[in-house]
Amino acid sequence: NAGVTQTPKFRVLKTGQSMTLLCAQDMNHEYMYWYRQDPGMGLRLIHYSVGEGTTAKGEVPDGYNVSRLKKQNFLLGLESAAPSQTSVYFCASSYSSSGGANTGELFFGEGSRLTVL
Amino acid sequence: GQNIDQPTEMTATEGAIVQINCTYQTSGFNGLFWYQQHAGEAPTFLSYNVLDGLEEKGRFSSFLSRSKGYSYLLLKELQMKDSASYLCAVRDSNYQLIWGAGTKLIIKP
């Protein structure tokens, strides 16, 4: 059981370049999330999805776009990378946000370390 | 605004007990989570509290007081592998998670 898989694990970009981070989960989770983690700060939500074909903005969506064409995949795109987007990006999934015996705990991918020069 | 406060760093000795505190001010409350994150790795779920009181899970326990906006994570019989960052997160009234910056726990022999 692979859980949540992110690709690539590492990437170096030049300012203005574009790229896509891919997240795949095999747990049949409805909810998927993209976070960024920067030193001294809590995880910040970029975008999230509550189901196939749906996306919503999180706390820091500017400069990013997402797509959820298939339930198991959640893509994060940077159209024109900026040095401020240098960060570690984590994808996560959950069965739901909460409800019943389900706590809504998140399952995280291993992270993608992005450097923008 | 919404805010989660936790100490930046703590040091403890192998075999001892350590308590990591978390205070929060959020728009509503729908549960509090603790995650463990080893350096360079993904966060992993440790515990969940939605009602006041203590939840025990092996060497780890988590306590919640909703009236005080306060939680703590208690780690007993510390092992070197417990060296990690511990993240506190609160789910607000919109079911969004608000994250603390994490507490880096250093275990010394």
PDB file of C-alpha atoms in Angstrom:
ATOM      1  CA  ASN A   1       0.000   0.000   0.000  1.00  0.00           C
ATOM      2  CA  ALA A   2       1.804   3.089  -1.255  1.00  0.00           C
ATOM      3  CA  GLY A   3      -0.415   5.661   0.534  1.00  0.00           C
ATOM      4  CA  VAL A   4       0.337   9.163  -0.772  1.00  0.00           C
ATOM      5  CA  THR A   5       3.056   9.533  -3.386  1.00  0.00           C
ATOM      6  CA  GLN A   6       4.523  12.824  -4.578  1.00  0.00           C
ATOM      7  CA  THR A   7       6.714  13.459  -7.616  1.00  0.00           C
ATOM      8  CA  PRO A   8       9.254  14.889  -8.023  1.00  0.00           C
ATOM      9  CA  LYS A   9      10.990  14.768  -4.638  1.00  0.00           C
ATOM     10  CA  PHE A  10      13.418  17.562  -5.519  1.00  0.00           C
ATOM     11  CA  ARG A  11      13.435  20.262  -8.179  1.00  0.00           C
ATOM     12  CA  VAL A  12      15.440  23.408  -8.915  1.00  0.00           C
ATOM     13  CA  LEU A  13      13.808  26.041 -11.103  1.00  0.00           C
ATOM     14  CA  LYS A  14      14.825  29.393 -12.476  1.00  0.00           C
ATOM     15  CA  THR A  15      12.582  32.377 -11.890  1.00  0.00           C
ATOM     16  CA  GLY A  16       9.782  32.413 -14.439  1.00  0.00           C
ATOM     17  CA  GLN A  17       9.865  28.712 -15.228  1.00  0.00           C
ATOM     18  CA  SER A  18       6.786  26.547 -14.805  1.00  0.00           C
ATOM     19  CA  MET A  19       6.354  23.119 -13.308  1.00  0.00           C
ATOM     20  CA  THR A  20       3.770  20.674 -11.993  1.00  0.00           C
ATOM     21  CA  LEU A  21       3.886  18.610  -8.819  1.00  0.00           C
ATOM     22  CA  LEU A  22       1.945  15.378  -8.940  1.00  0.00           C
ATOM     23  CA  CYS A  23       0.246  13.770  -5.963  1.00  0.00           C
ATOM     24  CA  ALA A  24      -1.319  10.321  -6.107  1.00  0.00           C
ATOM     25  CA  GLN A  25      -3.165   8.439  -3.363  1.00  0.00           C
ATOM     26  CA  ASP A  26      -4.411   4.867  -3.378  1.00  0.00           C
ATOM     27  CA  MET A  27      -6.648   5.023  -0.293  1.00  0.00           C
ATOM     28  CA  ASN A  28      -9.797   6.131  -2.129  1.00  0.00           C
ATOM     29  CA  HIS A  29      -9.833   9.361  -0.112  1.00  0.00           C
ATOM     30  CA  GLU A  30     -12.255  12.081  -1.090  1.00  0.00           C
ATOM     31  CA  TYR A  31     -10.254  15.023   0.284  1.00  0.00           C
ATOM     32  CA  MET A  32      -6.834  16.077  -0.946  1.00  0.00           C
ATOM     33  CA  TYR A  33      -4.668  19.040   0.035  1.00  0.00           C
ATOM     34  CA  TRP A  34      -1.509  20.885  -0.970  1.00  0.00           C
ATOM     35  CA  TYR A  35       0.501  22.544   1.803  1.00  0.00           C
ATOM     36  CA  ARG A  36       3.777  24.393   1.910  1.00  0.00           C
ATOM     37  CA  GLN A  37       6.106  24.264   4.883  1.00  0.00           C
ATOM     38  CA  ASP A  38       8.614  27.012   5.568  1.00  0.00           C
ATOM     39  CA  PRO A  39      11.064  27.309   8.482  1.00  0.00           C
ATOM     40  CA  GLY A  40       9.523  28.760  11.625  1.00  0.00           C
ATOM     41  CA  MET A  41       6.010  28.633  10.240  1.00  0.00           C
ATOM     42  CA  GLY A  42       3.147  26.228  10.458  1.00  0.00           C
ATOM     43  CA  LEU A  43       1.931  24.293   7.461  1.00  0.00           C
ATOM     44  CA  ARG A  44       0.023  26.627   5.169  1.00  0.00           C
ATOM     45  CA  LEU A  45      -2.781  25.390   2.945  1.00  0.00           C
ATOM     46  CA  ILE A  46      -2.426  26.340  -0.717  1.00  0.00           C
ATOM     47  CA  HIS A  47      -5.412  24.640  -2.335  1.00  0.00           C
ATOM     48  CA  TYR A  48      -7.604  21.697  -1.518  1.00  0.00           C
ATOM     49  CA  SER A  49     -10.205  19.444  -3.112  1.00  0.00           C
ATOM     50  CA  VAL A  50     -13.247  17.788  -1.582  1.00  0.00           C
ATOM     51  CA  GLY A  51     -13.789  15.441  -4.499  1.00  0.00           C
ATOM     52  CA  GLU A  52     -13.049  14.659  -8.120  1.00  0.00           C
ATOM     53  CA  GLY A  53     -13.518  17.701 -10.323  1.00  0.00           C
ATOM     54  CA  THR A  54     -13.607  20.184  -7.429  1.00  0.00           C
ATOM     55  CA  THR A  55     -10.937  22.523  -6.084  1.00  0.00           C
ATOM     56  CA  ALA A  56     -10.891  25.400  -3.614  1.00  0.00           C
ATOM     57  CA  LYS A  57      -8.450  28.046  -2.450  1.00  0.00           C
ATOM     58  CA  GLY A  58      -6.665  27.773   0.831  1.00  0.00           C
ATOM     59  CA  GLU A  59      -4.724  30.301   2.846  1.00  0.00           C
ATOM     60  CA  VAL A  60      -1.950  31.051   0.300  1.00  0.00           C
ATOM     61  CA  PRO A  61      -3.251  30.280  -3.218  1.00  0.00           C
ATOM     62  CA  ASP A  62      -1.610  33.085  -5.206  1.00  0.00           C
ATOM     63  CA  GLY A  63       0.847  31.889  -7.833  1.00  0.00           C
ATOM     64  CA  TYR A  64      -0.466  28.322  -7.795  1.00  0.00           C
ATOM     65  CA  ASN A  65      -3.114  26.393  -9.688  1.00  0.00           C
ATOM     66  CA  VAL A  66      -4.500  22.918  -9.106  1.00  0.00           C
ATOM     67  CA  SER A  67      -6.537  20.266 -10.854  1.00  0.00           C
ATOM     68  CA  ARG A  68      -8.320  17.127  -9.673  1.00  0.00           C
ATOM     69  CA  LEU A  69      -9.381  15.357 -12.850  1.00  0.00           C
ATOM     70  CA  LYS A  70      -9.224  11.926 -11.230  1.00  0.00           C
ATOM     71  CA  LYS A  71     -10.092  11.072  -7.643  1.00  0.00           C
ATOM     72  CA  GLN A  72      -6.667   9.615  -6.934  1.00  0.00           C
ATOM     73  CA  ASN A  73      -4.614  12.492  -8.364  1.00  0.00           C
ATOM     74  CA  PHE A  74      -4.145  16.115  -7.312  1.00  0.00           C
ATOM     75  CA  LEU A  75      -1.814  18.302  -9.348  1.00  0.00           C
ATOM     76  CA  LEU A  76      -0.182  21.532  -8.189  1.00  0.00           C
ATOM     77  CA  GLY A  77       1.077  23.892 -10.867  1.00  0.00           C
ATOM     78  CA  LEU A  78       3.402  26.873 -10.731  1.00  0.00           C
ATOM     79  CA  GLU A  79       2.949  28.910 -13.901  1.00  0.00           C
ATOM     80  CA  SER A  80       5.793  31.374 -13.323  1.00  0.00           C
ATOM     81  CA  ALA A  81       7.995  30.392 -10.401  1.00  0.00           C
ATOM     82  CA  ALA A  82       9.302  33.038  -8.007  1.00  0.00           C
ATOM     83  CA  PRO A  83      12.013  32.787  -5.317  1.00  0.00           C
ATOM     84  CA  SER A  84       9.275  33.242  -2.688  1.00  0.00           C
ATOM     85  CA  GLN A  85       7.938  29.850  -3.754  1.00  0.00           C
ATOM     86  CA  THR A  86      11.078  28.105  -2.559  1.00  0.00           C
ATOM     87  CA  SER A  87       9.663  25.712   0.011  1.00  0.00           C
ATOM     88  CA  VAL A  88       8.850  22.118   0.879  1.00  0.00           C
ATOM     89  CA  TYR A  89       5.495  21.112  -0.537  1.00  0.00           C
ATOM     90  CA  PHE A  90       3.382  18.415   1.046  1.00  0.00           C
ATOM     91  CA  CYS A  91       0.381  16.715  -0.413  1.00  0.00           C
ATOM     92  CA  ALA A  92      -2.085  15.120   1.973  1.00  0.00           C
ATOM     93  CA  SER A  93      -5.331  13.224   1.770  1.00  0.00           C
ATOM     94  CA  SER A  94      -8.148  12.310   4.132  1.00  0.00           C
ATOM     95  CA  TYR A  95     -11.294  10.248   3.997  1.00  0.00           C
ATOM     96  CA  SER A  96     -13.325  13.339   4.875  1.00  0.00           C
ATOM     97  CA  SER A  97     -12.897  16.443   6.990  1.00  0.00           C
ATOM     98  CA  SER A  98     -14.491  14.660   9.912  1.00  0.00           C
ATOM     99  CA  GLY A  99     -17.521  12.670  10.889  1.00  0.00           C
ATOM    100  CA  GLY A 100     -18.487   9.662  12.918  1.00  0.00           C
ATOM    101  CA  ALA A 101     -15.602   7.541  14.046  1.00  0.00           C
ATOM    102  CA  ASN A 102     -13.407   9.165  11.439  1.00  0.00           C
ATOM    103  CA  THR A 103     -11.205  11.885  12.880  1.00  0.00           C
ATOM    104  CA  GLY A 104     -10.383  13.303   9.482  1.00  0.00           C
ATOM    105  CA  GLU A 105      -6.687  12.744  10.082  1.00  0.00           C
ATOM    106  CA  LEU A 106      -4.407  13.613   7.219  1.00  0.00           C
ATOM    107  CA  PHE A 107      -2.065  11.207   5.461  1.00  0.00           C
ATOM    108  CA  PHE A 108       0.934  13.012   4.015  1.00  0.00           C
ATOM    109  CA  GLY A 109       3.213  12.364   1.104  1.00  0.00           C
ATOM    110  CA  GLU A 110       6.981  12.468   1.593  1.00  0.00           C
ATOM    111  CA  GLY A 111       7.264  16.058   0.405  1.00  0.00           C
ATOM    112  CA  SER A 112       8.723  17.832  -2.611  1.00  0.00           C
ATOM    113  CA  ARG A 113      11.587  20.216  -2.023  1.00  0.00           C
ATOM    114  CA  LEU A 114      11.477  23.077  -4.535  1.00  0.00           C
ATOM    115  CA  THR A 115      14.172  25.711  -4.956  1.00  0.00           C
ATOM    116  CA  VAL A 116      13.589  28.720  -7.204  1.00  0.00           C
ATOM    117  CA  LEU A 117      16.716  30.643  -8.162  1.00  0.00           C
TER     118      LEU A 117
ATOM    119  CA  GLY B   1      -7.074  36.225  13.907  1.00  0.00           C
ATOM    120  CA  GLN B   2      -6.458  32.554  14.465  1.00  0.00           C
ATOM    121  CA  ASN B   3      -3.362  31.488  16.319  1.00  0.00           C
ATOM    122  CA  ILE B   4      -1.643  28.363  17.608  1.00  0.00           C
ATOM    123  CA  ASP B   5       1.251  28.758  20.044  1.00  0.00           C
ATOM    124  CA  GLN B   6       3.797  26.105  20.940  1.00  0.00           C
ATOM    125  CA  PRO B   7       7.358  26.337  22.222  1.00  0.00           C
ATOM    126  CA  THR B   8       9.937  26.445  19.450  1.00  0.00           C
ATOM    127  CA  GLU B   9      12.329  23.936  20.980  1.00  0.00           C
ATOM    128  CA  MET B  10      12.598  21.672  24.000  1.00  0.00           C
ATOM    129  CA  THR B  11      15.340  19.401  25.300  1.00  0.00           C
ATOM    130  CA  ALA B  12      14.836  16.265  27.388  1.00  0.00           C
ATOM    131  CA  THR B  13      16.819  13.248  28.531  1.00  0.00           C
ATOM    132  CA  GLU B  14      16.412   9.693  27.316  1.00  0.00           C
ATOM    133  CA  GLY B  15      14.098   7.756  29.613  1.00  0.00           C
ATOM    134  CA  ALA B  16      12.487  10.881  31.058  1.00  0.00           C
ATOM    135  CA  ILE B  17       9.049  12.462  30.548  1.00  0.00           C
ATOM    136  CA  VAL B  18       8.365  15.638  28.570  1.00  0.00           C
ATOM    137  CA  GLN B  19       5.225  17.731  28.146  1.00  0.00           C
ATOM    138  CA  ILE B  20       4.747  19.852  25.029  1.00  0.00           C
ATOM    139  CA  ASN B  21       2.118  22.553  25.403  1.00  0.00           C
ATOM    140  CA  CYS B  22      -0.147  24.064  22.769  1.00  0.00           C
ATOM    141  CA  THR B  23      -2.480  27.009  23.230  1.00  0.00           C
ATOM    142  CA  TYR B  24      -4.923  28.094  20.589  1.00  0.00           C
ATOM    143  CA  GLN B  25      -7.277  30.886  19.620  1.00  0.00           C
ATOM    144  CA  THR B  26      -9.456  29.888  16.713  1.00  0.00           C
ATOM    145  CA  SER B  27     -12.820  30.631  15.160  1.00  0.00           C
ATOM    146  CA  GLY B  28     -14.657  27.682  16.603  1.00  0.00           C
ATOM    147  CA  PHE B  29     -13.314  24.279  17.505  1.00  0.00           C
ATOM    148  CA  ASN B  30     -13.833  20.896  15.896  1.00  0.00           C
ATOM    149  CA  GLY B  31     -10.930  18.906  17.208  1.00  0.00           C
ATOM    150  CA  LEU B  32      -7.221  19.131  17.941  1.00  0.00           C
ATOM    151  CA  PHE B  33      -4.504  17.013  16.386  1.00  0.00           C
ATOM    152  CA  TRP B  34      -0.915  16.211  17.235  1.00  0.00           C
ATOM    153  CA  TYR B  35       1.458  15.109  14.487  1.00  0.00           C
ATOM    154  CA  GLN B  36       5.070  13.957  14.663  1.00  0.00           C
ATOM    155  CA  GLN B  37       7.538  15.026  11.990  1.00  0.00           C
ATOM    156  CA  HIS B  38      11.076  13.678  11.813  1.00  0.00           C
ATOM    157  CA  ALA B  39      13.585  15.914  10.033  1.00  0.00           C
ATOM    158  CA  GLY B  40      13.201  15.689   6.277  1.00  0.00           C
ATOM    159  CA  GLU B  41      10.116  13.509   6.516  1.00  0.00           C
ATOM    160  CA  ALA B  42       6.352  13.885   6.334  1.00  0.00           C
ATOM    161  CA  PRO B  43       4.166  14.567   9.370  1.00  0.00           C
ATOM    162  CA  THR B  44       2.477  11.474  10.786  1.00  0.00           C
ATOM    163  CA  PHE B  45      -0.658  11.426  12.913  1.00  0.00           C
ATOM    164  CA  LEU B  46      -0.221  10.894  16.653  1.00  0.00           C
ATOM    165  CA  SER B  47      -3.453  11.805  18.422  1.00  0.00           C
ATOM    166  CA  TYR B  48      -6.833  13.482  18.223  1.00  0.00           C
ATOM    167  CA  ASN B  49      -8.842  15.192  20.959  1.00  0.00           C
ATOM    168  CA  VAL B  50     -12.311  16.629  20.540  1.00  0.00           C
ATOM    169  CA  LEU B  51     -13.628  16.323  24.121  1.00  0.00           C
ATOM    170  CA  ASP B  52     -11.961  17.538  27.305  1.00  0.00           C
ATOM    171  CA  GLY B  53      -9.685  15.089  29.005  1.00  0.00           C
ATOM    172  CA  LEU B  54      -6.792  12.768  28.429  1.00  0.00           C
ATOM    173  CA  GLU B  55      -6.325  10.364  25.530  1.00  0.00           C
ATOM    174  CA  GLU B  56      -3.654   7.738  26.095  1.00  0.00           C
ATOM    175  CA  LYS B  57      -1.884   5.806  23.396  1.00  0.00           C
ATOM    176  CA  GLY B  58       1.055   3.793  24.624  1.00  0.00           C
ATOM    177  CA  ARG B  59       3.905   6.101  25.659  1.00  0.00           C
ATOM    178  CA  PHE B  60       2.077   9.120  24.260  1.00  0.00           C
ATOM    179  CA  SER B  61      -0.871  10.931  25.847  1.00  0.00           C
ATOM    180  CA  SER B  62      -2.704  14.059  24.770  1.00  0.00           C
ATOM    181  CA  PHE B  63      -4.813  16.324  26.944  1.00  0.00           C
ATOM    182  CA  LEU B  64      -7.405  18.911  25.988  1.00  0.00           C
ATOM    183  CA  SER B  65      -9.144  21.741  27.843  1.00  0.00           C
ATOM    184  CA  ARG B  66     -11.504  23.531  25.474  1.00  0.00           C
ATOM    185  CA  SER B  67     -12.447  26.201  28.005  1.00  0.00           C
ATOM    186  CA  LYS B  68      -8.775  27.171  28.359  1.00  0.00           C
ATOM    187  CA  GLY B  69      -7.875  26.736  24.695  1.00  0.00           C
ATOM    188  CA  TYR B  70      -5.084  24.431  25.799  1.00  0.00           C
ATOM    189  CA  SER B  71      -3.643  21.047  24.991  1.00  0.00           C
ATOM    190  CA  TYR B  72      -0.500  19.165  25.824  1.00  0.00           C
ATOM    191  CA  LEU B  73       1.279  16.141  24.456  1.00  0.00           C
ATOM    192  CA  LEU B  74       2.967  13.978  27.079  1.00  0.00           C
ATOM    193  CA  LEU B  75       5.751  11.646  26.045  1.00  0.00           C
ATOM    194  CA  LYS B  76       6.928   9.062  28.571  1.00  0.00           C
ATOM    195  CA  GLU B  77      10.014   6.847  28.667  1.00  0.00           C
ATOM    196  CA  LEU B  78      11.677   8.983  26.040  1.00  0.00           C
ATOM    197  CA  GLN B  79      13.706   7.232  23.367  1.00  0.00           C
ATOM    198  CA  MET B  80      16.259   8.717  20.992  1.00  0.00           C
ATOM    199  CA  LYS B  81      13.869   8.050  18.107  1.00  0.00           C
ATOM    200  CA  ASP B  82      11.415  10.522  19.686  1.00  0.00           C
ATOM    201  CA  SER B  83      13.703  13.348  18.555  1.00  0.00           C
ATOM    202  CA  ALA B  84      11.422  15.113  16.086  1.00  0.00           C
ATOM    203  CA  SER B  85       9.157  18.107  15.666  1.00  0.00           C
ATOM    204  CA  TYR B  86       5.684  17.888  17.152  1.00  0.00           C
ATOM    205  CA  LEU B  87       2.945  19.802  15.377  1.00  0.00           C
ATOM    206  CA  CYS B  88      -0.283  20.947  17.013  1.00  0.00           C
ATOM    207  CA  ALA B  89      -3.246  21.655  14.719  1.00  0.00           C
ATOM    208  CA  VAL B  90      -6.800  22.781  15.445  1.00  0.00           C
ATOM    209  CA  ARG B  91      -9.791  22.291  13.173  1.00  0.00           C
ATOM    210  CA  ASP B  92     -11.887  25.439  13.182  1.00  0.00           C
ATOM    211  CA  SER B  93     -15.600  26.049  12.647  1.00  0.00           C
ATOM    212  CA  ASN B  94     -15.114  25.780   8.869  1.00  0.00           C
ATOM    213  CA  TYR B  95     -13.361  22.427   9.315  1.00  0.00           C
ATOM    214  CA  GLN B  96     -10.085  23.982   8.190  1.00  0.00           C
ATOM    215  CA  LEU B  97      -6.889  22.978   9.996  1.00  0.00           C
ATOM    216  CA  ILE B  98      -4.863  25.728  11.648  1.00  0.00           C
ATOM    217  CA  TRP B  99      -1.283  24.628  12.301  1.00  0.00           C
ATOM    218  CA  GLY B 100       1.233  25.646  14.907  1.00  0.00           C
ATOM    219  CA  ALA B 101       4.858  26.158  13.854  1.00  0.00           C
ATOM    220  CA  GLY B 102       5.872  22.982  15.696  1.00  0.00           C
ATOM    221  CA  THR B 103       8.071  22.155  18.672  1.00  0.00           C
ATOM    222  CA  LYS B 104      11.467  20.660  17.968  1.00  0.00           C
ATOM    223  CA  LEU B 105      12.214  18.067  20.649  1.00  0.00           C
ATOM    224  CA  ILE B 106      15.841  17.171  21.227  1.00  0.00           C
ATOM    225  CA  ILE B 107      16.552  14.010  23.221  1.00  0.00           C
ATOM    226  CA  LYS B 108      19.938  13.711  24.922  1.00  0.00           C
ATOM    227  CA  PRO B 109      21.451  10.438  26.157  1.00  0.00           C
TER     228      PRO B 109
END
